Short mmCIF file of C-alpha atoms and ligand atoms in Angstrom, two decimals:
data_model
loop_
_atom_site.label_atom_id
_atom_site.label_comp_id
_atom_site.label_asym_id
_atom_site.label_seq_id
_atom_site.Cartn_x
_atom_site.Cartn_y
_atom_site.Cartn_z
CA MET A 1 -43.74 -21.45 31.58
CA ASN A 2 -44.79 -19.81 34.75
CA GLN A 3 -41.53 -17.64 35.54
CA PRO A 4 -42.10 -15.14 33.35
CA LEU A 5 -39.93 -14.64 30.04
CA ARG A 6 -36.84 -13.68 30.22
CA VAL A 7 -34.68 -13.44 27.11
CA ARG A 8 -31.41 -11.61 26.10
CA TYR A 9 -29.32 -10.38 23.27
CA ALA A 10 -25.86 -11.02 24.52
CA PRO A 11 -23.45 -9.53 21.44
CA SER A 12 -19.74 -9.31 21.48
CA PRO A 13 -19.17 -5.46 20.60
CA THR A 14 -16.73 -6.01 17.66
CA GLY A 15 -18.61 -3.67 15.62
CA HIS A 16 -21.97 -2.46 13.67
CA LEU A 17 -25.23 -4.62 14.40
CA HIS A 18 -25.60 -7.14 11.83
CA ILE A 19 -28.21 -8.83 10.39
CA GLY A 20 -27.91 -12.36 11.91
CA GLY A 21 -27.79 -10.45 15.41
CA ALA A 22 -30.49 -8.20 14.64
CA ARG A 23 -32.64 -10.85 13.96
CA THR A 24 -31.63 -12.90 17.58
CA ALA A 25 -33.05 -9.24 18.62
CA LEU A 26 -35.92 -9.38 17.31
CA PHE A 27 -36.99 -12.32 17.90
CA ASP A 28 -36.21 -12.04 21.59
CA TYR A 29 -38.16 -8.62 21.64
CA LEU A 30 -41.14 -9.91 19.77
CA LEU A 31 -41.23 -12.83 22.26
CA ALA A 32 -40.86 -10.36 25.44
CA ARG A 33 -43.18 -8.22 24.43
CA ARG A 34 -45.76 -10.93 23.30
CA HIS A 35 -45.68 -12.42 26.92
CA GLY A 36 -44.91 -9.49 29.09
CA GLY A 37 -41.34 -10.77 29.40
CA ALA A 38 -38.03 -8.92 29.53
CA PHE A 39 -35.38 -8.38 26.79
CA VAL A 40 -31.90 -7.74 28.38
CA VAL A 41 -28.96 -6.86 26.20
CA ARG A 42 -25.99 -7.70 27.65
CA PHE A 43 -22.53 -7.33 26.45
CA GLU A 44 -19.81 -9.98 26.35
CA ASP A 45 -16.66 -7.81 25.57
CA THR A 46 -14.25 -10.52 27.92
CA ASP A 47 -11.97 -10.89 23.96
CA GLN A 48 -10.33 -8.21 24.77
CA THR A 49 -8.46 -9.18 21.04
CA ARG A 50 -11.60 -8.35 19.41
CA HIS A 51 -13.19 -6.07 21.39
CA LYS A 52 -14.02 -2.18 20.16
CA GLU A 53 -15.32 0.42 22.30
CA SER A 54 -17.69 1.82 20.02
CA GLY A 55 -18.86 -1.45 19.13
CA ILE A 56 -21.52 -0.92 22.18
CA GLU A 57 -22.89 2.28 21.38
CA ASP A 58 -22.96 1.13 17.45
CA GLN A 59 -25.31 -2.39 18.96
CA LEU A 60 -27.51 0.00 20.80
CA ASN A 61 -27.87 2.80 17.89
CA GLY A 62 -28.69 -0.40 15.47
CA LEU A 63 -31.11 -1.49 17.92
CA ARG A 64 -32.68 2.14 18.60
CA TRP A 65 -32.94 2.38 15.04
CA LEU A 66 -34.78 -0.77 14.52
CA GLY A 67 -37.11 0.11 17.53
CA LEU A 68 -36.14 -2.52 19.30
CA GLU A 69 -36.41 -1.13 22.81
CA TRP A 70 -34.65 -3.20 25.70
CA ASP A 71 -35.78 -3.33 29.22
CA GLU A 72 -32.48 -3.89 31.18
CA SER A 73 -28.96 -2.78 29.45
CA VAL A 74 -25.80 -0.40 30.36
CA ASP A 75 -27.08 2.45 29.44
CA ILE A 76 -30.52 2.01 31.64
CA GLY A 77 -29.43 -0.22 34.43
CA GLY A 78 -31.73 -2.69 35.28
CA PRO A 79 -31.94 -5.49 38.74
CA TYR A 80 -29.31 -7.67 37.33
CA GLY A 81 -26.63 -5.65 36.01
CA PRO A 82 -23.82 -4.58 35.63
CA TYR A 83 -24.79 -5.76 31.95
CA ARG A 84 -21.17 -5.72 30.47
CA GLN A 85 -18.97 -8.63 31.29
CA MET A 86 -15.79 -6.84 32.05
CA GLU A 87 -17.31 -5.11 34.77
CA ARG A 88 -18.35 -8.65 35.98
CA LEU A 89 -15.11 -10.16 36.57
CA ASP A 90 -15.40 -10.86 40.59
CA ILE A 91 -18.58 -12.42 40.06
CA TYR A 92 -17.43 -14.69 37.60
CA GLN A 93 -14.45 -15.79 40.16
CA THR A 94 -16.69 -16.64 42.87
CA TYR A 95 -18.53 -19.35 40.35
CA LEU A 96 -15.21 -20.24 39.37
CA ASP A 97 -13.96 -21.27 43.05
CA GLN A 98 -16.94 -22.95 43.29
CA LEU A 99 -15.97 -25.19 40.20
CA LEU A 100 -12.36 -25.49 41.35
CA GLN A 101 -13.10 -26.61 44.79
CA ASN A 102 -15.44 -29.31 43.97
CA GLY A 103 -13.13 -30.57 41.55
CA HIS A 104 -15.20 -29.44 37.95
CA ALA A 105 -12.30 -27.46 37.03
CA TYR A 106 -8.76 -27.72 37.77
CA HIS A 107 -5.25 -25.70 36.15
CA CYS A 108 -3.73 -26.05 33.38
CA TYR A 109 -0.35 -25.02 33.04
CA CYS A 110 0.47 -25.69 29.32
CA SER A 111 1.93 -22.96 27.41
CA GLU A 112 0.64 -22.27 23.95
CA ALA A 113 3.33 -24.36 22.63
CA ASP A 114 2.52 -27.39 24.52
CA LEU A 115 -0.60 -27.19 23.08
CA GLU A 116 0.55 -26.67 19.83
CA GLN A 117 2.73 -29.84 20.01
CA GLU A 118 -0.42 -31.71 21.52
CA ARG A 119 -2.28 -31.17 18.34
CA ALA A 120 0.44 -31.86 16.06
CA GLU A 121 0.64 -35.12 17.78
CA GLN A 122 -2.57 -35.81 17.45
CA GLU A 123 -2.75 -35.01 13.99
CA ALA A 124 -0.13 -37.24 13.38
CA SER A 125 -1.85 -40.15 14.95
CA GLY A 126 -4.77 -39.15 13.15
CA GLU A 127 -6.77 -39.24 16.66
CA MET A 128 -8.52 -35.29 16.98
CA GLY A 129 -10.01 -34.89 20.43
CA GLY A 130 -9.53 -31.68 21.99
CA TYR A 131 -7.07 -31.27 24.91
CA SER A 132 -5.52 -34.70 26.19
CA GLY A 133 -6.56 -33.90 29.62
CA LYS A 134 -2.59 -33.50 30.20
CA CYS A 135 -2.57 -31.12 33.63
CA ARG A 136 -6.04 -32.82 35.17
CA HIS A 137 -3.68 -34.90 37.55
CA LEU A 138 -0.77 -32.27 38.26
CA THR A 139 0.91 -33.65 42.01
CA PRO A 140 1.71 -30.73 44.21
CA GLU A 141 5.26 -31.21 42.94
CA GLN A 142 4.42 -30.33 39.49
CA VAL A 143 2.34 -27.37 40.36
CA ALA A 144 5.06 -26.11 41.84
CA ALA A 145 7.41 -26.72 39.65
CA HIS A 146 5.19 -25.32 36.79
CA GLN A 147 4.86 -22.19 39.39
CA ALA A 148 8.79 -22.02 40.26
CA GLU A 149 9.08 -22.01 36.00
CA GLY A 150 6.94 -18.57 36.44
CA ARG A 151 4.00 -20.09 34.52
CA LYS A 152 0.60 -18.64 34.99
CA PRO A 153 -2.32 -21.38 34.82
CA SER A 154 -5.51 -21.11 32.68
CA THR A 155 -8.47 -22.94 34.32
CA ARG A 156 -10.40 -25.69 32.28
CA PHE A 157 -13.45 -27.54 32.93
CA ARG A 158 -13.38 -31.33 33.95
CA VAL A 159 -15.55 -32.49 31.08
CA PRO A 160 -17.14 -35.86 32.06
CA ALA A 161 -16.88 -38.80 30.56
CA ASP A 162 -19.20 -41.44 28.46
CA ARG A 163 -22.32 -38.62 29.16
CA MET A 164 -25.01 -38.44 26.49
CA ILE A 165 -26.04 -34.51 26.83
CA GLU A 166 -29.40 -33.73 24.87
CA ILE A 167 -30.92 -30.36 24.08
CA GLU A 168 -35.03 -30.05 23.33
CA ASP A 169 -34.15 -27.48 21.29
CA LYS A 170 -37.18 -24.86 20.60
CA VAL A 171 -36.15 -24.82 17.00
CA ARG A 172 -33.91 -27.80 16.32
CA GLU A 173 -36.05 -29.59 18.61
CA HIS A 174 -34.05 -32.99 19.88
CA VAL A 175 -30.26 -32.99 19.40
CA GLU A 176 -27.64 -35.01 21.36
CA PHE A 177 -23.92 -34.66 21.67
CA GLU A 178 -21.77 -37.08 23.60
CA SER A 179 -19.37 -35.57 26.06
CA ASN A 180 -16.18 -37.66 24.78
CA GLY A 181 -15.74 -35.89 21.84
CA ILE A 182 -15.80 -32.32 24.04
CA GLY A 183 -12.17 -32.22 25.37
CA ASP A 184 -11.33 -29.85 28.79
CA PHE A 185 -12.15 -26.54 27.28
CA ILE A 186 -10.89 -23.30 28.62
CA ILE A 187 -12.84 -21.55 31.25
CA ALA A 188 -10.42 -18.56 32.38
CA ARG A 189 -7.65 -17.77 30.92
CA THR A 190 -4.03 -17.44 32.47
CA ASP A 191 -4.97 -13.41 33.14
CA GLY A 192 -8.10 -14.88 34.75
CA ILE A 193 -10.46 -13.14 32.42
CA PRO A 194 -13.20 -15.95 31.51
CA THR A 195 -14.03 -17.25 28.20
CA TYR A 196 -17.38 -16.88 26.53
CA ASN A 197 -18.60 -20.31 27.28
CA PHE A 198 -18.40 -19.63 31.15
CA ALA A 199 -19.30 -16.07 31.37
CA VAL A 200 -22.24 -16.23 29.50
CA ILE A 201 -23.91 -19.32 31.86
CA VAL A 202 -23.12 -17.12 34.74
CA ASP A 203 -24.79 -14.40 33.50
CA ASP A 204 -27.70 -16.46 31.96
CA HIS A 205 -28.44 -17.56 35.22
CA LEU A 206 -27.64 -14.57 37.76
CA MET A 207 -29.73 -11.98 34.94
CA LYS A 208 -32.63 -15.23 35.07
CA ILE A 209 -32.84 -15.89 31.58
CA ASN A 210 -35.03 -18.71 31.03
CA LEU A 211 -34.77 -18.64 26.90
CA VAL A 212 -31.51 -18.34 25.16
CA ILE A 213 -32.24 -17.78 21.27
CA ARG A 214 -29.24 -17.51 19.35
CA GLY A 215 -27.25 -18.57 16.32
CA GLU A 216 -27.13 -21.96 14.98
CA GLU A 217 -22.90 -21.30 15.28
CA HIS A 218 -23.61 -21.59 18.91
CA LEU A 219 -25.03 -24.92 19.34
CA SER A 220 -21.78 -26.98 19.97
CA ASN A 221 -21.26 -24.42 22.70
CA THR A 222 -24.52 -25.43 24.29
CA PRO A 223 -23.59 -29.23 25.48
CA ARG A 224 -20.39 -27.41 27.21
CA GLN A 225 -22.53 -24.94 29.06
CA ILE A 226 -24.92 -27.50 30.50
CA LEU A 227 -22.26 -29.70 31.69
CA MET A 228 -21.17 -26.54 33.49
CA TYR A 229 -24.79 -25.44 34.70
CA GLU A 230 -24.77 -29.08 35.67
CA ALA A 231 -21.76 -29.06 37.77
CA LEU A 232 -22.85 -25.56 39.25
CA GLY A 233 -25.82 -27.23 40.17
CA LEU A 234 -28.12 -24.78 38.38
CA PRO A 235 -31.37 -24.99 36.19
CA ILE A 236 -30.92 -25.34 32.94
CA PRO A 237 -32.60 -22.31 30.43
CA ASP A 238 -34.03 -23.39 27.18
CA PHE A 239 -32.47 -22.94 24.12
CA ALA A 240 -33.75 -21.87 20.83
CA HIS A 241 -30.81 -21.89 17.90
CA LEU A 242 -31.86 -20.37 14.83
CA ALA A 243 -30.59 -21.74 11.46
CA LEU A 244 -28.12 -19.90 9.53
CA ILE A 245 -29.05 -16.85 7.11
CA LEU A 246 -27.88 -17.91 3.60
CA ASN A 247 -26.33 -15.75 0.63
CA PRO A 248 -28.63 -15.25 -2.31
CA ASP A 249 -26.88 -18.07 -3.87
CA ARG A 250 -27.45 -20.24 -1.00
CA LYS A 251 -23.90 -20.24 0.66
CA LYS A 252 -23.37 -19.28 3.73
CA MET A 253 -23.26 -15.79 4.57
CA SER A 254 -19.60 -13.99 5.30
CA LYS A 255 -19.35 -11.02 6.48
CA ARG A 256 -17.38 -9.61 3.42
CA ASP A 257 -19.77 -10.27 1.23
CA GLU A 258 -20.66 -7.26 -0.90
CA SER A 259 -23.44 -8.29 -2.75
CA ILE A 260 -25.61 -8.08 0.16
CA ILE A 261 -26.15 -5.15 2.97
CA GLN A 262 -25.51 -7.09 6.10
CA PHE A 263 -25.29 -3.97 8.61
CA ILE A 264 -28.20 -2.39 9.83
CA GLU A 265 -26.41 1.19 9.98
CA GLN A 266 -26.25 0.67 6.09
CA TYR A 267 -30.15 0.76 5.73
CA ARG A 268 -30.20 3.56 7.53
CA GLU A 269 -27.76 5.40 5.82
CA LEU A 270 -29.26 4.77 2.45
CA GLY A 271 -32.98 5.40 3.45
CA TYR A 272 -34.33 2.43 4.29
CA LEU A 273 -37.38 2.42 6.75
CA PRO A 274 -37.17 1.08 9.80
CA GLU A 275 -40.61 -0.78 10.14
CA ALA A 276 -39.50 -2.51 6.83
CA VAL A 277 -36.09 -3.60 7.62
CA VAL A 278 -38.03 -5.30 11.28
CA ASN A 279 -40.65 -6.53 8.84
CA PHE A 280 -38.34 -8.12 6.29
CA ILE A 281 -36.02 -9.78 9.16
CA ALA A 282 -38.74 -11.35 11.10
CA LEU A 283 -39.26 -13.31 7.92
CA LEU A 284 -35.60 -14.71 8.07
CA GLY A 285 -36.55 -18.18 9.17
CA TRP A 286 -40.02 -17.25 10.58
CA SER A 287 -43.64 -17.62 8.80
CA PRO A 288 -46.77 -17.10 10.25
CA GLY A 289 -48.53 -19.23 7.35
CA GLY A 290 -50.40 -18.03 4.71
CA GLU A 291 -49.68 -15.40 2.29
CA GLU A 292 -49.68 -12.35 3.59
CA GLU A 293 -45.96 -10.50 3.89
CA ILE A 294 -46.13 -7.33 5.37
CA PHE A 295 -46.77 -7.30 8.76
CA THR A 296 -46.59 -4.20 11.70
CA LYS A 297 -44.29 -4.48 14.90
CA GLU A 298 -47.30 -5.02 16.42
CA GLU A 299 -49.07 -7.26 14.11
CA LEU A 300 -45.62 -9.26 14.56
CA ILE A 301 -45.93 -9.40 18.73
CA ALA A 302 -49.17 -10.53 18.47
CA GLN A 303 -48.35 -13.38 15.84
CA PHE A 304 -44.26 -14.46 16.62
CA ASP A 305 -44.03 -17.77 17.73
CA LEU A 306 -41.08 -19.94 17.88
CA ASP A 307 -43.06 -23.35 16.56
CA ARG A 308 -42.85 -21.56 13.62
CA VAL A 309 -39.17 -20.40 13.23
CA SER A 310 -37.85 -22.89 10.29
CA LYS A 311 -34.98 -25.14 11.04
CA SER A 312 -33.79 -25.06 7.89
CA PRO A 313 -31.64 -22.15 6.91
CA ALA A 314 -33.15 -18.82 5.51
CA VAL A 315 -31.94 -17.40 2.41
CA PHE A 316 -31.18 -13.16 2.42
CA ASP A 317 -32.94 -12.07 -0.71
CA MET A 318 -32.07 -8.64 -1.79
CA ASP A 319 -34.87 -8.23 -4.06
CA LYS A 320 -37.40 -8.97 -1.63
CA LEU A 321 -36.15 -6.52 1.19
CA ASN A 322 -36.42 -4.00 -1.71
CA TRP A 323 -39.74 -5.00 -2.99
CA MET A 324 -40.91 -4.42 0.96
CA ASN A 325 -39.04 -1.44 1.55
CA ASN A 326 -40.81 0.03 -1.74
CA ALA A 327 -44.15 -0.73 -0.33
CA TYR A 328 -43.56 0.71 2.84
CA LEU A 329 -42.20 3.95 1.20
CA LYS A 330 -45.29 4.32 -0.98
CA LYS A 331 -47.55 3.93 1.95
CA ALA A 332 -45.34 6.37 4.17
CA PRO A 333 -46.43 10.15 4.51
CA LEU A 334 -44.85 11.85 1.48
CA THR A 335 -42.85 14.82 4.71
CA ARG A 336 -41.17 11.53 5.82
CA VAL A 337 -39.76 10.68 2.53
CA VAL A 338 -39.18 13.96 1.51
CA GLU A 339 -36.75 13.96 4.84
CA LEU A 340 -35.23 10.60 3.81
CA SER A 341 -34.26 12.00 0.92
CA VAL A 342 -33.07 15.39 1.32
CA PRO A 343 -29.79 14.16 2.82
CA HIS A 344 -28.86 12.00 -0.32
CA LEU A 345 -29.93 15.22 -2.95
CA GLN A 346 -27.45 17.17 -0.17
CA LYS A 347 -24.92 14.40 -0.51
CA ALA A 348 -24.95 14.46 -4.39
CA GLY A 349 -24.55 18.14 -3.99
CA TYR A 350 -27.82 18.80 -6.17
CA ILE A 351 -29.05 20.91 -3.16
CA GLN A 352 -27.42 23.65 -0.80
CA GLY A 353 -27.85 25.21 2.24
CA ASP A 354 -30.99 26.20 4.10
CA LEU A 355 -34.30 25.64 1.56
CA ASP A 356 -36.82 28.82 0.95
CA GLU A 357 -40.31 27.49 1.06
CA ALA A 358 -40.43 27.70 -3.04
CA ALA A 359 -37.48 25.08 -2.39
CA GLN A 360 -39.26 23.15 -0.34
CA ASP A 361 -42.38 22.66 -2.74
CA TRP A 362 -39.96 21.91 -5.59
CA ILE A 363 -38.50 19.18 -3.35
CA THR A 364 -41.56 17.78 -2.26
CA ALA A 365 -43.19 17.47 -5.50
CA LEU A 366 -39.47 16.16 -6.69
CA VAL A 367 -39.76 13.07 -3.97
CA GLY A 368 -43.40 13.01 -4.39
CA LEU A 369 -42.92 11.99 -8.00
CA ASN A 370 -40.41 9.41 -7.29
CA GLN A 371 -42.30 8.04 -4.13
CA ASP A 372 -43.51 5.05 -5.67
CA ARG A 373 -40.49 4.14 -7.78
CA MET A 374 -38.07 4.63 -5.01
CA ARG A 375 -36.60 1.46 -3.41
CA TYR A 376 -34.76 3.14 -0.55
CA ALA A 377 -34.25 6.73 -0.28
CA ALA A 378 -30.52 7.41 -1.64
CA GLU A 379 -32.05 5.74 -5.01
CA ILE A 380 -33.59 9.72 -5.47
CA VAL A 381 -30.46 10.95 -6.68
CA GLU A 382 -30.31 8.66 -9.73
CA LEU A 383 -34.12 8.82 -10.26
CA SER A 384 -34.18 12.80 -10.33
CA SER A 385 -30.75 13.23 -12.10
CA ILE A 386 -32.77 14.40 -15.25
CA PHE A 387 -33.76 17.60 -12.99
CA PHE A 388 -29.90 18.49 -11.99
CA LYS A 389 -27.85 17.86 -14.97
CA ASP A 390 -27.40 20.33 -17.52
CA GLU A 391 -26.62 18.19 -20.42
CA LEU A 392 -29.18 15.64 -21.07
CA VAL A 393 -28.73 12.19 -21.77
CA ILE A 394 -31.11 10.49 -24.65
CA ASP A 395 -31.61 6.86 -24.50
CA GLU A 396 -32.01 4.74 -27.97
CA GLU A 397 -35.52 4.67 -27.67
CA ALA A 398 -36.11 8.40 -27.24
CA ALA A 399 -33.44 9.18 -30.45
CA ALA A 400 -35.55 6.95 -31.97
CA VAL A 401 -38.74 8.77 -31.16
CA LEU A 402 -37.12 12.72 -31.92
CA LYS A 403 -36.11 11.22 -35.64
CA GLU A 404 -40.19 10.96 -36.33
CA GLU A 405 -41.39 13.54 -38.77
CA HIS A 406 -44.05 15.61 -36.37
CA VAL A 407 -41.59 15.83 -33.74
CA PRO A 408 -39.67 19.07 -35.13
CA VAL A 409 -43.73 20.84 -35.32
CA VAL A 410 -44.23 19.95 -32.04
CA LEU A 411 -41.38 20.76 -30.07
CA ALA A 412 -41.58 24.39 -31.69
CA SER A 413 -45.14 24.92 -31.10
CA PHE A 414 -44.09 23.85 -27.52
CA LEU A 415 -41.41 26.40 -27.60
CA THR A 416 -43.16 29.22 -28.32
CA GLN A 417 -46.34 28.03 -25.78
CA VAL A 418 -43.44 27.94 -22.97
CA GLU A 419 -42.15 31.43 -23.75
CA GLN A 420 -45.37 32.78 -23.71
CA ALA A 421 -46.77 31.16 -20.40
CA GLU A 422 -46.98 33.42 -17.83
CA ALA A 423 -47.01 30.65 -15.19
CA PHE A 424 -45.17 27.21 -15.48
CA THR A 425 -47.02 25.48 -12.26
CA VAL A 426 -47.97 21.61 -12.67
CA GLU A 427 -51.63 23.14 -12.52
CA ALA A 428 -50.95 25.16 -15.40
CA ILE A 429 -48.98 22.88 -17.57
CA PRO A 430 -52.06 20.73 -19.13
CA ALA A 431 -53.04 24.14 -20.98
CA LEU A 432 -50.25 24.69 -22.67
CA LEU A 433 -49.70 21.21 -24.11
CA LYS A 434 -53.74 21.28 -25.00
CA GLN A 435 -52.93 24.25 -27.00
CA VAL A 436 -49.60 22.83 -28.37
CA GLN A 437 -52.66 19.93 -30.10
CA LYS A 438 -54.85 22.55 -31.18
CA ASP A 439 -52.26 24.44 -33.08
CA THR A 440 -50.49 21.31 -34.63
CA GLY A 441 -52.53 18.71 -34.85
CA PHE A 442 -51.13 16.57 -33.15
CA LYS A 443 -52.19 14.47 -30.01
CA GLY A 444 -51.66 11.41 -27.91
CA LYS A 445 -48.58 9.64 -28.23
CA GLN A 446 -47.19 11.80 -30.63
CA LEU A 447 -47.83 14.47 -28.43
CA PHE A 448 -46.37 13.46 -25.44
CA MET A 449 -43.95 11.21 -26.00
CA SER A 450 -42.03 13.79 -28.47
CA ILE A 451 -42.12 16.02 -25.58
CA ARG A 452 -41.31 13.33 -23.08
CA SER A 453 -38.14 12.11 -25.01
CA ALA A 454 -37.11 15.38 -25.93
CA LEU A 455 -36.97 16.81 -22.42
CA THR A 456 -36.25 13.58 -19.95
CA GLY A 457 -34.53 11.36 -22.86
CA GLN A 458 -36.62 8.76 -22.39
CA VAL A 459 -39.74 7.41 -23.48
CA HIS A 460 -41.04 6.29 -20.22
CA GLY A 461 -40.98 8.31 -17.14
CA PRO A 462 -43.37 9.27 -13.94
CA ASP A 463 -45.70 12.13 -14.35
CA LEU A 464 -45.00 14.65 -17.42
CA ASN A 465 -47.06 17.31 -15.95
CA VAL A 466 -44.96 17.37 -12.94
CA SER A 467 -41.60 16.37 -14.31
CA LEU A 468 -42.28 19.32 -16.84
CA TYR A 469 -42.96 21.75 -13.55
CA LEU A 470 -39.64 20.48 -11.72
CA LEU A 471 -37.74 21.10 -14.43
CA GLY A 472 -38.77 24.61 -14.95
CA LYS A 473 -39.31 26.85 -17.62
CA GLU A 474 -35.53 28.18 -18.49
CA LYS A 475 -34.68 24.52 -18.43
CA VAL A 476 -37.47 23.28 -20.92
CA ALA A 477 -36.79 26.32 -23.33
CA SER A 478 -33.18 25.67 -23.38
CA ARG A 479 -33.49 22.11 -23.77
CA LEU A 480 -36.49 22.70 -26.47
CA ARG A 481 -33.85 25.44 -28.60
CA ASN A 482 -31.11 23.03 -28.77
CA LEU A 483 -32.62 20.43 -30.08
CA LEU A 484 -34.53 22.28 -32.49
N1 LIG R 1 -21.54 -13.15 22.68
C1 LIG R 1 -22.20 -14.36 22.06
C2 LIG R 1 -21.77 -13.77 20.29
O1 LIG R 1 -21.83 -12.70 19.84
C3 LIG R 1 -23.46 -14.38 22.01
C4 LIG R 1 -24.02 -16.10 21.96
C5 LIG R 1 -25.11 -16.18 22.90
O2 LIG R 1 -25.96 -15.73 23.03
O3 LIG R 1 -24.62 -17.11 24.15
O4 LIG R 1 -21.71 -14.84 19.23
#
């Protein structure tokens, strides 16, 4: 490519950033960075029925959180703005006039009811093929009559007959469409506002976009767009249509499916790390070859290539994402994991207000104890509930351990140690346990498993010394007394 690469993510601002949109944006971003190009974020808000004003900020926030910095958009401007379609209406009008003048478009006076009737007739006769073209050749008298009735026209593109439209898609490779199946489509509604298919080509042209990356659901729009580029004598960009993302059960992802988390905002709220989410999304359809699955953003930029984007659908695997996020959390600085965890502990009511230094240390130890086990930060609440709840739930295995004969001896001895202990710190606790071993003669599993079961209600768990410290002297002593 001799022109610098210019790519765009062009969401309709109908809500939060969805995983599918995030993937398009990420692929755009990676290619733009790799080739020193520009990543444009443009808002396609001409469908006012689906529009949500907060959608613009929601989308940008999602991209921002993922670290996908854009070069041009509504907030920072750029040389080809405005970057929001409703602010570009006069621009579309110029191109619309051009199409009307050279006969590639015409006014259509059909009402919703007319079109409905046409569809019913087509259905009855078994021929399905879009708009019939009824208004293609209206006489001036017919136009005058429609206008006298007060009808406002929409504008349709005149689809040429018998054309084969070929696309050399960067992902799908060769794709062809016959123009005969398309039917003249609406490019501006009766209120003059352009439809997506028309506005998108005007914008992509004027914004000098030379590669259009988007989801496969738009593939059938592409022949329509190519015909309009041709009618206006404009150069046609390259296209890359990304295959669907499927649910874990290999069905088409529906936004209503709650078994997977689909919105980037939810990942942020649950305490995922953006770099893990980026890594995961990059692998939804792309693979660099080889076994490695963990990539920094810089590595992705250096390696990402459309040649290795698959034509077949990607399957969204929540377990893999959780595995990956855990891998990133394990390596993250503890202070960062603490920062992510604190809001969840607050929300659960486990901690309140400002934390003094001792409380800070305690929370840091608590998060440190669980850092390797957490899949995302919100899990800290469940993983650490034994340190906050007064009553202890003893699971079956632990209950079995607690029935063993040596247990009361061990627990009584440990209680004595705890009561006498001056310091109950992570450093001091091993000496207390050692003393129990000396006094009772029980060691290893008999010693540690009894104490762990009695105090945590489970036979397995994280580091015992830290767990005891986190429970604190009072809670340990009272749990022991209760059991004895
Ligand atoms: N506004 C369209 C959407 O949100 C963008 C399609 C395109 O990238 O051309 O699906």
